[in-house]
Amino acid sequence: MTRSVLSVVGARPNFMKLAPLARCFAARPDVRHTTVHTGQHYDAGMSAAFFGDLAIPPPDHDLGVGSASHAQQTAAIMQRIEPVLVATRPDLVLVYGDVNSTVAAALVAAKLGLRVGHVEAGLRSGDWGMPEEINRVVTDRLSDLLFTPSRDADENLRAEGVPAERIHFVGNVMIDSLVHALPAARSRQALTRWGLKGRPYAVVTLHRPSNVDDPATLGGLFEALETLGRELPVVFPVHPRTRARLVALGLCPSAGGGLRLLDPVGYLDMLGLVEAAALVITDSGGLQEETTFLGVPCLTVRPNTERPVTCTRGTNRLVTPARDVLLAAARDALEARTRGAAEIERWDGTTAERIAGVVLDGAEFR
Ligand code: UD1
């Protein structure tokens, strides 16, 4: 019997979670896998570049929603995905991560009586001021199959009353992409191109509203990065949201020095940059995990994380978004030079196979 699975993605961090599953399903004759791209992210550097780097086939449906307020964007995705789901009625709708596309698709699918699977279920920051936390909680509540990346996620779901049989501890699908892509990332010589080969340097990404929307917070963080840039090269691929805020503050292009503001970087170049970095400073979820796996010191500029295992087991440390705190933490981390990859259960490059096993063969992973 051939099963139909439809994956819904929309924003940059979704694409590296889709890639290993798309590959896995393509290798199995008993499943017809189709994809919907909501268009939440649409710039070539935020979307097409990732489909290329990750060798994901073009989406079967492109909803083209674009940017808008949360309500408008979520509503547009719901309106445009409903006819696709009504026409195709897949056996399972897979949603990924915690972006607006995730919760919008899950809500429409659940109301149509379709089964929903959530990849990267159970993560909780406990911070209801974070739009992603709302998306995570609602998506998990709507999902029939909850694929968790870590044991803490299982505990969170059990504490919320999710029946144990819905929870599958499959591991971290982002790490599947990383393991698969590392040889290609290394062969691209990104470091030579950027003149960083053999030198210590830091990589920065910042895009959370809590860090970039308030001019005083963003200004303070930027000052810290400019100061750090006088001590070593600081490479900062800038998210469009952050770039708009920096331009409004007159901080972009930057004064120069060692702080280099780049356009968003593709998946393979970013992986190459991160693997050889002396330090990563970020507010991204995925980078906390990637640095933990690669053993690269990471400072996460947030008061909390939904990925606690990266702090308890990995190289990640939370820092307050304030100039002096960030600068001191960065200098400490650079001086300590503590590297070391953490082995985390089921972060082993085979998570997609486990998910396919649950979906297609009725396997169980507890
Ligand atoms: C979204 C996710 C966030 C994720 C991030 C990764 C939600 C609620 N947030 O945040 O969890 O970490 O993606 O990037 O879903 N823009 C462009 N080009 C694009 C996309 C966005 O210029 O291709 C600009 C627009 O001005 C837009 C802004 O970026 O208004 C924010 O985009 P949006 O998708 O709303 O949220 P992100 O901040 O990207």
Short mmCIF file of C-alpha atoms and ligand atoms in Angstrom, two decimals:
data_model
loop_
_atom_site.label_atom_id
_atom_site.label_comp_id
_atom_site.label_asym_id
_atom_site.label_seq_id
_atom_site.Cartn_x
_atom_site.Cartn_y
_atom_site.Cartn_z
CA MET A 1 0.00 0.00 0.00
CA THR A 2 1.36 3.42 -0.95
CA ARG A 3 0.95 6.09 1.71
CA SER A 4 0.84 9.82 0.97
CA VAL A 5 2.81 12.21 3.17
CA LEU A 6 2.73 15.95 2.68
CA SER A 7 5.43 18.14 4.27
CA VAL A 8 4.84 21.81 4.94
CA VAL A 9 7.80 24.19 5.20
CA GLY A 10 8.11 27.94 4.94
CA ALA A 11 11.02 29.49 6.79
CA ARG A 12 14.78 29.02 6.64
CA PRO A 13 15.15 26.74 9.69
CA ASN A 14 12.53 24.37 8.26
CA PHE A 15 14.52 23.48 5.17
CA MET A 16 17.37 21.59 6.87
CA LYS A 17 14.78 19.56 8.77
CA LEU A 18 12.90 18.65 5.59
CA ALA A 19 15.96 17.62 3.55
CA PRO A 20 16.79 14.29 5.27
CA LEU A 21 13.14 13.22 5.26
CA ALA A 22 12.71 14.13 1.60
CA ARG A 23 15.76 11.98 0.84
CA CYS A 24 14.53 9.10 2.97
CA PHE A 25 11.01 9.09 1.51
CA ALA A 26 12.38 9.34 -2.05
CA ALA A 27 14.25 6.07 -1.44
CA ARG A 28 11.08 4.19 -0.43
CA PRO A 29 8.60 2.92 -3.00
CA ASP A 30 5.76 2.70 -0.47
CA VAL A 31 5.32 6.44 0.03
CA ARG A 32 4.34 9.39 -2.12
CA HIS A 33 5.92 12.47 -0.58
CA THR A 34 4.92 15.97 -1.67
CA THR A 35 5.90 19.35 -0.28
CA VAL A 36 4.25 22.70 0.26
CA HIS A 37 6.37 25.86 0.61
CA THR A 38 4.27 28.54 2.24
CA GLY A 39 6.56 31.35 1.06
CA GLN A 40 7.02 32.75 4.59
CA HIS A 41 10.67 33.21 3.55
CA TYR A 42 11.08 34.16 -0.09
CA ASP A 43 14.43 35.95 -0.65
CA ALA A 44 16.74 33.74 -2.69
CA GLY A 45 19.31 33.80 0.13
CA MET A 46 16.71 32.72 2.71
CA SER A 47 14.99 30.02 0.66
CA ALA A 48 16.15 28.97 -2.84
CA ALA A 49 19.80 28.86 -1.73
CA PHE A 50 18.84 26.28 0.90
CA PHE A 51 16.84 24.12 -1.51
CA GLY A 52 19.96 24.13 -3.73
CA ASP A 53 22.52 23.44 -0.99
CA LEU A 54 20.37 20.72 0.55
CA ALA A 55 19.34 19.20 -2.82
CA ILE A 56 15.64 19.38 -1.95
CA PRO A 57 13.40 18.95 -5.01
CA PRO A 58 11.34 22.07 -5.85
CA PRO A 59 8.11 22.23 -3.82
CA ASP A 60 4.96 20.80 -5.37
CA HIS A 61 2.92 23.77 -4.12
CA ASP A 62 4.20 27.29 -3.51
CA LEU A 63 1.77 29.44 -1.57
CA GLY A 64 3.74 32.69 -1.86
CA VAL A 65 2.41 34.27 1.34
CA GLY A 66 5.39 36.58 2.04
CA SER A 67 5.87 38.79 5.10
CA ALA A 68 3.12 40.38 7.18
CA SER A 69 2.03 40.67 10.81
CA HIS A 70 1.69 37.41 12.71
CA ALA A 71 -2.09 37.29 12.31
CA GLN A 72 -2.02 38.23 8.64
CA GLN A 73 0.78 35.80 7.79
CA THR A 74 -0.73 32.91 9.76
CA ALA A 75 -4.18 33.58 8.28
CA ALA A 76 -2.82 33.80 4.72
CA ILE A 77 -1.07 30.44 5.12
CA MET A 78 -4.27 28.88 6.47
CA GLN A 79 -6.39 30.24 3.65
CA ARG A 80 -3.99 29.16 0.94
CA ILE A 81 -3.14 25.71 2.29
CA GLU A 82 -6.72 24.61 2.94
CA PRO A 83 -7.60 23.97 -0.75
CA VAL A 84 -4.34 22.04 -1.22
CA LEU A 85 -5.13 19.77 1.73
CA VAL A 86 -8.77 19.37 0.69
CA ALA A 87 -7.72 18.38 -2.85
CA THR A 88 -4.92 16.00 -1.82
CA ARG A 89 -6.10 14.62 1.56
CA PRO A 90 -2.70 13.11 2.46
CA ASP A 91 -2.49 10.26 4.98
CA LEU A 92 -0.16 12.41 7.07
CA VAL A 93 0.76 16.10 7.16
CA LEU A 94 4.27 16.69 8.50
CA VAL A 95 5.12 20.07 10.01
CA TYR A 96 8.56 21.18 11.20
CA GLY A 97 9.91 23.31 14.01
CA ASP A 98 8.14 26.31 15.47
CA VAL A 99 7.53 28.98 12.85
CA ASN A 100 4.21 30.51 11.81
CA SER A 101 4.00 28.12 8.85
CA THR A 102 4.16 25.19 11.30
CA VAL A 103 1.20 26.17 13.45
CA ALA A 104 -0.90 27.45 10.54
CA ALA A 105 -0.61 24.18 8.62
CA ALA A 106 -1.20 22.05 11.72
CA LEU A 107 -4.39 23.93 12.57
CA VAL A 108 -5.88 23.58 9.09
CA ALA A 109 -4.91 19.90 8.81
CA ALA A 110 -6.31 19.01 12.23
CA LYS A 111 -9.65 20.68 11.45
CA LEU A 112 -9.87 18.74 8.20
CA GLY A 113 -9.47 15.54 10.21
CA LEU A 114 -6.03 14.81 8.74
CA ARG A 115 -3.30 13.19 10.82
CA VAL A 116 -0.54 15.60 11.80
CA GLY A 117 3.08 14.74 12.64
CA HIS A 118 5.32 17.33 14.30
CA VAL A 119 9.07 17.09 13.70
CA GLU A 120 10.94 18.70 16.61
CA ALA A 121 8.09 18.37 19.09
CA GLY A 122 8.17 19.02 22.83
CA LEU A 123 10.72 21.84 23.03
CA ARG A 124 9.74 24.48 25.59
CA SER A 125 11.45 27.72 26.57
CA GLY A 126 8.73 28.51 29.10
CA ASP A 127 8.76 32.03 27.63
CA TRP A 128 5.28 32.93 26.45
CA GLY A 129 6.58 36.24 25.12
CA MET A 130 8.29 34.34 22.34
CA PRO A 131 6.06 33.77 19.28
CA GLU A 132 7.76 30.43 18.66
CA GLU A 133 6.74 29.15 22.13
CA ILE A 134 3.08 29.73 21.30
CA ASN A 135 3.59 27.99 17.96
CA ARG A 136 5.29 25.02 19.66
CA VAL A 137 2.62 24.48 22.32
CA VAL A 138 -0.31 24.81 19.90
CA THR A 139 1.29 22.61 17.23
CA ASP A 140 2.04 19.85 19.74
CA ARG A 141 -1.53 19.96 21.03
CA LEU A 142 -2.82 19.45 17.48
CA SER A 143 -0.42 16.68 16.51
CA ASP A 144 -1.05 12.92 16.44
CA LEU A 145 2.62 11.96 16.12
CA LEU A 146 5.18 13.90 18.14
CA PHE A 147 8.78 13.38 17.05
CA THR A 148 11.08 14.63 19.79
CA PRO A 149 14.80 15.51 19.54
CA SER A 150 15.74 15.03 23.21
CA ARG A 151 14.55 13.38 26.43
CA ASP A 152 13.64 16.73 28.00
CA ALA A 153 11.13 17.21 25.18
CA ASP A 154 9.46 13.88 26.08
CA GLU A 155 9.20 15.01 29.69
CA ASN A 156 7.65 18.33 28.67
CA LEU A 157 5.00 16.56 26.63
CA ARG A 158 4.21 14.01 29.33
CA ALA A 159 3.88 16.85 31.86
CA GLU A 160 1.30 18.45 29.54
CA GLY A 161 -0.69 15.22 29.44
CA VAL A 162 0.22 14.01 25.94
CA PRO A 163 -0.42 10.24 25.77
CA ALA A 164 2.88 8.30 25.73
CA GLU A 165 1.96 6.39 22.56
CA ARG A 166 1.99 9.61 20.54
CA ILE A 167 5.53 10.53 21.58
CA HIS A 168 8.48 9.14 19.62
CA PHE A 169 11.99 10.04 20.74
CA VAL A 170 13.66 9.94 17.34
CA GLY A 171 16.56 12.36 17.82
CA ASN A 172 17.57 15.51 16.02
CA VAL A 173 16.88 15.68 12.31
CA MET A 174 19.00 18.87 11.95
CA ILE A 175 22.01 16.74 12.79
CA ASP A 176 21.12 14.39 9.90
CA SER A 177 21.52 17.34 7.55
CA LEU A 178 24.74 18.42 9.21
CA VAL A 179 26.36 14.98 9.04
CA HIS A 180 25.30 14.57 5.42
CA ALA A 181 26.51 18.03 4.34
CA LEU A 182 29.80 18.32 6.22
CA PRO A 183 32.05 16.89 3.46
CA ALA A 184 30.49 19.23 0.86
CA ALA A 185 30.72 22.17 3.27
CA ARG A 186 34.44 21.53 3.82
CA SER A 187 35.18 21.27 0.13
CA ARG A 188 33.77 24.72 -0.61
CA GLN A 189 36.77 26.52 0.90
CA ALA A 190 34.57 29.23 2.41
CA LEU A 191 37.32 30.17 4.86
CA THR A 192 39.87 30.78 2.14
CA ARG A 193 37.36 32.91 0.23
CA TRP A 194 36.75 35.06 3.31
CA GLY A 195 40.43 35.20 4.27
CA LEU A 196 39.80 33.38 7.54
CA LYS A 197 41.77 30.19 7.00
CA GLY A 198 44.00 29.37 9.96
CA ARG A 199 42.85 32.41 11.97
CA PRO A 200 40.60 32.53 15.01
CA TYR A 201 37.35 34.32 14.21
CA ALA A 202 33.80 34.61 15.56
CA VAL A 203 30.50 34.05 13.73
CA VAL A 204 27.38 35.99 14.74
CA THR A 205 23.68 35.66 13.92
CA LEU A 206 20.96 37.72 15.59
CA HIS A 207 17.36 38.02 14.46
CA ARG A 208 14.98 37.50 17.42
CA PRO A 209 12.55 40.38 17.89
CA SER A 210 13.66 40.55 21.56
CA ASN A 211 17.23 41.36 20.43
CA VAL A 212 16.76 43.41 17.29
CA ASP A 213 13.47 45.29 17.57
CA ASP A 214 14.45 47.52 20.51
CA PRO A 215 17.02 50.11 19.33
CA ALA A 216 18.76 50.30 22.73
CA THR A 217 19.23 46.51 22.92
CA LEU A 218 20.39 46.18 19.32
CA GLY A 219 22.67 49.21 19.67
CA GLY A 220 24.34 47.73 22.76
CA LEU A 221 24.86 44.35 21.14
CA PHE A 222 26.26 46.02 18.04
CA GLU A 223 28.75 48.01 20.11
CA ALA A 224 29.93 44.81 21.76
CA LEU A 225 30.44 43.21 18.33
CA GLU A 226 32.34 46.22 16.99
CA THR A 227 34.63 46.12 20.03
CA LEU A 228 35.14 42.38 19.65
CA GLY A 229 35.90 43.01 15.96
CA ARG A 230 39.00 44.93 17.02
CA GLU A 231 40.28 41.76 18.71
CA LEU A 232 39.50 39.18 16.00
CA PRO A 233 37.47 39.00 12.76
CA VAL A 234 33.73 38.85 13.50
CA VAL A 235 31.63 37.54 10.61
CA PHE A 236 27.96 38.48 10.83
CA PRO A 237 25.58 37.22 8.10
CA VAL A 238 22.66 39.58 8.66
CA HIS A 239 19.02 38.40 8.59
CA PRO A 240 16.78 40.78 6.56
CA ARG A 241 14.81 41.69 9.68
CA THR A 242 18.02 42.68 11.48
CA ARG A 243 19.41 44.52 8.46
CA ALA A 244 16.29 46.70 8.31
CA ARG A 245 16.72 47.61 11.99
CA LEU A 246 20.45 48.31 11.60
CA VAL A 247 19.82 50.52 8.57
CA ALA A 248 17.18 52.45 10.54
CA LEU A 249 19.74 53.05 13.29
CA GLY A 250 22.41 54.15 10.81
CA LEU A 251 24.59 51.18 11.81
CA CYS A 252 24.64 49.47 8.41
CA PRO A 253 27.05 49.46 6.65
CA SER A 254 29.14 49.24 9.80
CA ALA A 255 32.08 51.44 10.65
CA GLY A 256 34.33 48.62 9.48
CA GLY A 257 37.16 47.21 11.57
CA GLY A 258 36.96 43.49 12.05
CA LEU A 259 33.16 43.34 12.11
CA ARG A 260 32.00 42.17 8.69
CA LEU A 261 28.31 42.40 7.85
CA LEU A 262 27.37 39.91 5.13
CA ASP A 263 24.16 39.04 3.34
CA PRO A 264 22.57 35.79 4.58
CA VAL A 265 24.88 32.86 3.86
CA GLY A 266 23.76 29.52 2.37
CA TYR A 267 23.67 26.30 4.37
CA LEU A 268 27.00 24.83 3.23
CA ASP A 269 29.02 28.03 3.64
CA MET A 270 27.47 28.63 7.04
CA LEU A 271 28.35 25.11 8.15
CA GLY A 272 31.94 25.61 6.98
CA LEU A 273 32.13 28.93 8.83
CA VAL A 274 30.68 27.53 12.05
CA GLU A 275 32.77 24.36 12.13
CA ALA A 276 36.06 26.28 12.17
CA ALA A 277 34.95 29.24 14.31
CA ALA A 278 36.58 30.02 17.63
CA LEU A 279 33.23 31.26 18.89
CA VAL A 280 29.61 31.53 17.76
CA ILE A 281 27.32 34.25 19.11
CA THR A 282 23.68 33.68 18.22
CA ASP A 283 20.02 33.76 19.12
CA SER A 284 19.14 30.98 16.68
CA GLY A 285 17.77 27.64 17.83
CA GLY A 286 19.53 25.53 15.24
CA LEU A 287 22.98 26.98 15.84
CA GLN A 288 22.81 26.04 19.51
CA GLU A 289 22.44 22.43 18.39
CA GLU A 290 24.96 22.55 15.57
CA THR A 291 27.68 24.06 17.80
CA THR A 292 26.97 21.44 20.46
CA PHE A 293 27.40 18.66 17.91
CA LEU A 294 30.55 20.24 16.45
CA GLY A 295 32.02 21.20 19.83
CA VAL A 296 32.29 24.90 19.01
CA PRO A 297 31.84 27.34 21.94
CA CYS A 298 28.49 29.13 21.64
CA LEU A 299 26.99 32.12 23.42
CA THR A 300 23.22 32.33 23.06
CA VAL A 301 21.99 35.86 23.55
CA ARG A 302 18.72 35.00 25.27
CA PRO A 303 17.41 34.65 28.83
CA ASN A 304 16.27 31.06 28.21
CA THR A 305 16.47 28.21 25.76
CA GLU A 306 14.07 25.49 24.61
CA ARG A 307 17.16 23.37 23.98
CA PRO A 308 18.59 22.92 27.52
CA VAL A 309 20.67 19.91 26.55
CA THR A 310 22.97 22.26 24.60
CA CYS A 311 23.84 23.98 27.89
CA THR A 312 23.89 20.98 30.24
CA ARG A 313 25.82 18.72 27.86
CA GLY A 314 27.09 20.91 25.06
CA THR A 315 29.15 24.04 24.52
CA ASN A 316 26.29 26.52 24.80
CA ARG A 317 25.96 29.28 27.41
CA LEU A 318 23.12 31.78 27.80
CA VAL A 319 24.04 35.47 28.04
CA THR A 320 21.95 38.54 28.78
CA PRO A 321 21.52 40.82 25.76
CA ALA A 322 23.65 43.68 27.14
CA ARG A 323 26.87 45.14 25.73
CA ASP A 324 29.26 44.54 28.64
CA VAL A 325 27.86 41.13 29.52
CA LEU A 326 28.23 39.90 25.95
CA LEU A 327 31.71 41.31 25.56
CA ALA A 328 32.95 39.80 28.83
CA ALA A 329 31.40 36.42 28.01
CA ALA A 330 32.95 36.45 24.53
CA ARG A 331 36.41 37.25 25.89
CA ASP A 332 36.06 34.52 28.55
CA ALA A 333 35.01 31.96 25.95
CA LEU A 334 37.85 32.89 23.59
CA GLU A 335 40.39 32.69 26.38
CA ALA A 336 39.12 29.36 27.70
CA ARG A 337 39.15 27.79 24.21
CA THR A 338 37.08 24.92 25.54
CA ARG A 339 36.03 22.89 22.56
CA GLY A 340 34.60 19.43 22.63
CA ALA A 341 31.77 17.77 20.79
CA ALA A 342 29.04 16.38 23.04
CA GLU A 343 27.53 13.01 22.24
CA ILE A 344 23.83 13.39 22.65
CA GLU A 345 21.53 10.40 22.47
CA ARG A 346 20.14 9.87 18.94
CA TRP A 347 21.85 12.94 17.45
CA ASP A 348 23.52 10.53 15.09
CA GLY A 349 22.50 11.34 11.53
CA THR A 350 19.77 8.68 11.28
CA THR A 351 16.75 10.47 12.76
CA ALA A 352 14.91 10.68 9.42
CA GLU A 353 15.04 6.88 9.09
CA ARG A 354 13.47 6.56 12.54
CA ILE A 355 10.71 9.01 11.60
CA ALA A 356 10.05 7.13 8.34
CA GLY A 357 9.98 3.90 10.36
CA VAL A 358 7.23 5.27 12.61
CA VAL A 359 5.24 6.75 9.72
CA LEU A 360 5.49 3.83 7.29
CA ASP A 361 6.25 0.73 9.35
CA GLY A 362 4.55 1.46 12.66
CA ALA A 363 7.89 1.43 14.50
CA GLU A 364 8.10 2.88 18.00
CA PHE A 365 10.94 4.88 19.54
CA ARG A 366 10.65 5.54 23.24
C1 UD1 B 1 11.03 33.45 11.40
C2 UD1 B 1 10.52 32.60 12.55
C3 UD1 B 1 11.63 32.36 13.56
C4 UD1 B 1 12.87 31.79 12.89
C5 UD1 B 1 13.27 32.71 11.75
C6 UD1 B 1 14.48 32.19 11.01
C7 UD1 B 1 8.15 32.91 13.12
C8 UD1 B 1 7.24 33.46 14.10
N1 UD1 B 1 9.44 33.25 13.25
O1 UD1 B 1 11.38 34.71 11.93
O2 UD1 B 1 11.19 31.44 14.52
O3 UD1 B 1 13.91 31.69 13.82
O4 UD1 B 1 12.17 32.82 10.84
O5 UD1 B 1 14.88 33.08 10.01
O6 UD1 B 1 7.74 32.18 12.26
N2 UD1 B 1 12.16 39.04 5.37
C9 UD1 B 1 12.73 39.30 4.15
N3 UD1 B 1 12.92 38.23 3.29
C10 UD1 B 1 12.55 36.97 3.60
C11 UD1 B 1 11.94 36.73 4.83
C12 UD1 B 1 11.75 37.77 5.71
O7 UD1 B 1 13.09 40.41 3.85
O8 UD1 B 1 12.75 36.06 2.77
C13 UD1 B 1 12.00 40.15 6.33
C14 UD1 B 1 10.68 40.86 6.22
O9 UD1 B 1 10.88 42.21 6.47
C15 UD1 B 1 9.90 40.27 7.37
C16 UD1 B 1 10.97 39.99 8.40
O10 UD1 B 1 12.12 39.64 7.63
O11 UD1 B 1 8.90 41.10 7.82
C17 UD1 B 1 10.63 38.89 9.36
O12 UD1 B 1 10.29 37.70 8.68
P1 UD1 B 1 9.30 36.63 9.37
O13 UD1 B 1 9.18 35.41 8.52
O14 UD1 B 1 8.02 37.30 9.77
O15 UD1 B 1 10.03 36.27 10.71
P2 UD1 B 1 11.57 35.96 11.00
O16 UD1 B 1 12.09 37.05 11.83
O17 UD1 B 1 12.30 35.59 9.75
#
